[in-house]
């Protein structure tokens, strides 16, 4: 299990450079990306961090593609129909940058045809009930059967990290380190040791 966090303090950045955790970046984050670390590029659509399609796309092209695990296509929180319409035009464009494209699974995706061949990473979004429910679990299983990387967003407790691991996710992110990063870093590292297992990327 890999965990993506904000590169907020020198101690956190050192943990990233040591390979203990990875780095999540968004268009409006503003933190310096540590040298040599793996990153994932979230779009900022959850909350108020999305700058618009043009600005997001321009920002994405500034990132080090060879160190980017995946970039998340624009989505609509909690709405699979709207997310599918919004994301599909961007998936191939993300791939054209040499970056794996992530598609966000939202509430209702279980009732729709999933464009599996158009993306590389299934990002488990949706509200909490859906994210932890049977429909999301089935999508995780199918994604793994198809050889996809699976990522879960908003993982901010050991219990949730254990759930994501046991469900079959390869990575997760959350804001746990945003609140007292140096204090919480050893706690997060303990969580990760407790769920340590081989993954597609080692």
Short mmCIF file of C-alpha atoms in Angstrom, two decimals:
data_model
loop_
_atom_site.label_atom_id
_atom_site.label_comp_id
_atom_site.label_asym_id
_atom_site.label_seq_id
_atom_site.Cartn_x
_atom_site.Cartn_y
_atom_site.Cartn_z
CA UNK A 1 0.00 0.00 0.00
CA UNK A 2 1.34 3.42 -1.00
CA UNK A 3 0.07 6.57 0.68
CA UNK A 4 0.06 9.98 -1.00
CA UNK A 5 0.24 13.08 1.20
CA UNK A 6 0.96 16.79 0.95
CA UNK A 7 4.68 17.71 1.03
CA UNK A 8 4.05 20.16 3.85
CA UNK A 9 7.17 20.16 6.08
CA UNK A 10 10.85 19.24 5.78
CA UNK A 11 10.26 16.09 7.85
CA UNK A 12 7.42 14.97 5.59
CA UNK A 13 9.49 15.70 2.48
CA UNK A 14 12.35 13.65 3.93
CA UNK A 15 9.95 10.72 4.43
CA UNK A 16 8.93 11.05 0.80
CA UNK A 17 12.51 11.09 -0.42
CA UNK A 18 13.17 8.01 1.72
CA UNK A 19 10.33 6.23 -0.10
CA UNK A 20 8.15 5.84 2.99
CA UNK A 21 5.26 7.83 1.52
CA UNK A 22 4.48 9.49 -1.81
CA UNK A 23 3.45 13.02 -2.75
CA UNK A 24 0.04 14.26 -3.87
CA UNK A 25 -0.16 17.55 -5.75
CA UNK A 26 -3.10 19.71 -6.82
CA UNK A 27 -3.29 22.85 -8.98
CA UNK A 28 -3.68 25.18 -6.00
CA UNK A 29 -1.58 23.36 -3.42
CA UNK A 30 1.51 25.53 -3.76
CA UNK A 31 3.93 23.25 -1.86
CA UNK A 32 7.33 22.49 -3.34
CA UNK A 33 7.54 18.99 -4.82
CA UNK A 34 10.55 17.16 -3.35
CA UNK A 35 13.16 15.98 -5.83
CA UNK A 36 13.07 12.37 -6.92
CA UNK A 37 9.76 11.37 -5.32
CA UNK A 38 6.70 9.72 -6.82
CA UNK A 39 3.70 12.00 -7.20
CA UNK A 40 0.05 11.75 -8.13
CA UNK A 41 -1.76 14.69 -9.64
CA UNK A 42 -5.22 15.22 -8.18
CA UNK A 43 -7.47 17.67 -10.00
CA UNK A 44 -8.81 19.57 -6.98
CA UNK A 45 -12.46 19.08 -7.96
CA UNK A 46 -13.30 17.89 -4.43
CA UNK A 47 -13.67 21.17 -2.54
CA UNK A 48 -12.81 24.53 -4.07
CA UNK A 49 -9.41 23.82 -5.57
CA UNK A 50 -10.26 23.27 -9.23
CA UNK A 51 -9.01 26.22 -11.32
CA UNK A 52 -10.96 25.38 -14.49
CA UNK A 53 -10.13 23.09 -17.39
CA UNK A 54 -7.58 25.32 -19.15
CA UNK A 55 -5.60 26.16 -16.03
CA UNK A 56 -5.69 22.55 -14.82
CA UNK A 57 -4.44 21.25 -18.16
CA UNK A 58 -1.66 23.84 -18.33
CA UNK A 59 -0.59 22.93 -14.78
CA UNK A 60 -0.61 19.20 -15.55
CA UNK A 61 1.87 19.75 -18.37
CA UNK A 62 4.37 21.30 -15.94
CA UNK A 63 4.64 18.14 -13.82
CA UNK A 64 7.47 15.59 -14.15
CA UNK A 65 5.65 12.90 -16.15
CA UNK A 66 8.25 10.22 -15.47
CA UNK A 67 7.60 10.52 -11.73
CA UNK A 68 3.82 10.80 -11.94
CA UNK A 69 2.01 7.63 -10.89
CA UNK A 70 -1.25 8.98 -12.30
CA UNK A 71 -3.26 12.11 -12.98
CA UNK A 72 -6.94 12.29 -12.08
CA UNK A 73 -9.32 13.40 -14.83
CA UNK A 74 -11.85 16.09 -13.84
CA UNK A 75 -14.86 14.55 -12.10
CA UNK A 76 -18.15 15.45 -10.40
CA UNK A 77 -18.32 14.36 -6.78
CA UNK A 78 -21.00 11.77 -6.08
CA UNK A 79 -22.31 11.63 -9.66
CA UNK A 80 -21.14 8.87 -11.98
CA UNK A 81 -23.17 10.03 -14.99
CA UNK A 82 -21.75 13.55 -14.86
CA UNK A 83 -18.26 12.25 -14.11
CA UNK A 84 -18.27 9.95 -17.12
CA UNK A 85 -19.30 12.82 -19.39
CA UNK A 86 -16.75 15.18 -17.89
CA UNK A 87 -13.80 12.78 -17.67
CA UNK A 88 -13.81 10.83 -20.91
CA UNK A 89 -12.55 13.65 -23.17
CA UNK A 90 -9.50 14.04 -20.90
CA UNK A 91 -8.39 10.45 -20.39
CA UNK A 92 -6.52 10.04 -23.69
CA UNK A 93 -5.11 13.55 -23.39
CA UNK A 94 -3.62 12.66 -20.00
CA UNK A 95 -2.11 9.52 -21.51
CA UNK A 96 -0.64 11.62 -24.33
CA UNK A 97 1.58 13.30 -21.72
CA UNK A 98 3.06 9.94 -20.77
CA UNK A 99 1.08 9.93 -17.51
CA UNK A 100 -1.31 7.12 -16.52
CA UNK A 101 -4.90 8.39 -16.52
CA UNK A 102 -7.10 7.92 -13.44
CA UNK A 103 -10.88 7.76 -13.67
CA UNK A 104 -12.91 8.46 -10.54
CA UNK A 105 -15.61 5.95 -9.60
CA UNK A 106 -18.61 7.82 -8.20
CA UNK A 107 -22.05 6.89 -6.88
CA UNK A 108 -24.03 5.06 -9.56
CA UNK A 109 -21.15 3.75 -11.66
CA UNK A 110 -22.38 0.22 -10.95
CA UNK A 111 -25.35 0.95 -13.25
CA UNK A 112 -23.22 2.12 -16.17
CA UNK A 113 -20.77 0.63 -18.67
CA UNK A 114 -17.26 1.39 -17.41
CA UNK A 115 -14.78 2.51 -20.12
CA UNK A 116 -12.04 0.22 -18.80
CA UNK A 117 -9.80 0.49 -21.86
CA UNK A 118 -9.68 4.28 -21.66
CA UNK A 119 -7.96 4.65 -18.28
CA UNK A 120 -5.14 3.09 -16.26
CA UNK A 121 -6.12 3.74 -12.65
CA UNK A 122 -9.50 3.37 -10.95
CA UNK A 123 -9.82 6.05 -8.28
CA UNK A 124 -12.45 5.18 -5.65
CA UNK A 125 -14.36 8.36 -4.87
CA UNK A 126 -18.02 8.85 -4.06
CA UNK A 127 -19.58 9.54 -0.69
CA UNK A 128 -18.50 7.50 2.33
CA UNK A 129 -21.40 5.05 2.26
CA UNK A 130 -20.87 4.26 -1.42
CA UNK A 131 -17.07 4.14 -1.16
CA UNK A 132 -17.29 1.50 1.60
CA UNK A 133 -20.19 -0.40 0.07
CA UNK A 134 -20.61 -3.50 -2.04
CA UNK A 135 -20.77 -1.66 -5.39
CA UNK A 136 -17.38 0.01 -4.96
CA UNK A 137 -15.93 -3.27 -3.69
CA UNK A 138 -17.11 -5.06 -6.82
CA UNK A 139 -15.54 -2.39 -9.03
CA UNK A 140 -12.25 -2.75 -7.17
CA UNK A 141 -12.33 -6.50 -7.75
CA UNK A 142 -13.02 -6.09 -11.46
CA UNK A 143 -10.33 -3.44 -11.82
CA UNK A 144 -7.76 -5.76 -10.27
CA UNK A 145 -8.87 -8.62 -12.52
CA UNK A 146 -8.25 -6.29 -15.47
CA UNK A 147 -4.77 -5.40 -14.22
CA UNK A 148 -5.63 -1.86 -13.17
CA UNK A 149 -4.06 0.07 -10.32
CA UNK A 150 -6.70 1.03 -7.73
CA UNK A 151 -6.52 4.11 -5.53
CA UNK A 152 -8.88 5.20 -2.73
CA UNK A 153 -9.32 8.85 -1.78
CA UNK A 154 -10.05 10.36 1.65
CA UNK A 155 -8.30 7.73 3.76
CA UNK A 156 -7.61 9.37 7.11
CA UNK A 157 -7.64 6.59 9.70
CA UNK A 158 -5.98 3.25 10.28
CA UNK A 159 -9.36 1.56 10.02
CA UNK A 160 -9.99 3.09 6.58
CA UNK A 161 -6.48 2.23 5.43
CA UNK A 162 -6.96 -1.38 6.50
CA UNK A 163 -10.28 -1.47 4.67
CA UNK A 164 -8.74 -0.08 1.48
CA UNK A 165 -5.92 -2.62 1.67
CA UNK A 166 -8.20 -5.58 2.28
CA UNK A 167 -10.54 -4.43 -0.51
CA UNK A 168 -7.62 -4.64 -2.94
CA UNK A 169 -6.51 -1.02 -3.31
CA UNK A 170 -2.87 -0.36 -4.16
CA UNK A 171 -2.69 3.20 -2.88
CA UNK A 172 -4.60 5.84 -0.96
CA UNK A 173 -4.47 9.49 -0.05
CA UNK A 174 -5.87 11.70 2.66
CA UNK A 175 -5.46 14.91 4.63
CA UNK A 176 -4.28 13.20 7.83
CA UNK A 177 -0.84 14.81 7.62
CA UNK A 178 -2.27 18.25 6.88
CA UNK A 179 -3.17 18.64 10.55
CA UNK A 180 -0.01 18.39 12.64
CA UNK A 181 2.15 16.78 9.94
CA UNK A 182 5.27 16.14 12.01
CA UNK A 183 3.21 14.80 14.93
CA UNK A 184 1.08 12.57 12.71
CA UNK A 185 3.84 11.28 10.42
CA UNK A 186 5.03 8.53 12.84
CA UNK A 187 1.39 7.47 13.29
CA UNK A 188 0.89 7.20 9.53
CA UNK A 189 4.13 5.27 9.18
CA UNK A 190 2.88 2.80 11.81
CA UNK A 191 -0.38 2.37 9.90
CA UNK A 192 1.55 1.64 6.73
CA UNK A 193 3.75 -0.93 8.41
CA UNK A 194 0.62 -2.66 9.67
CA UNK A 195 -0.77 -3.07 6.15
CA UNK A 196 2.51 -3.65 4.32
CA UNK A 197 2.17 -5.98 1.36
CA UNK A 198 3.63 -6.33 -2.16
CA UNK A 199 2.05 -4.12 -4.84
CA UNK A 200 2.27 -3.74 -8.62
CA UNK A 201 4.93 -1.07 -8.24
CA UNK A 202 6.77 -2.77 -5.36
#
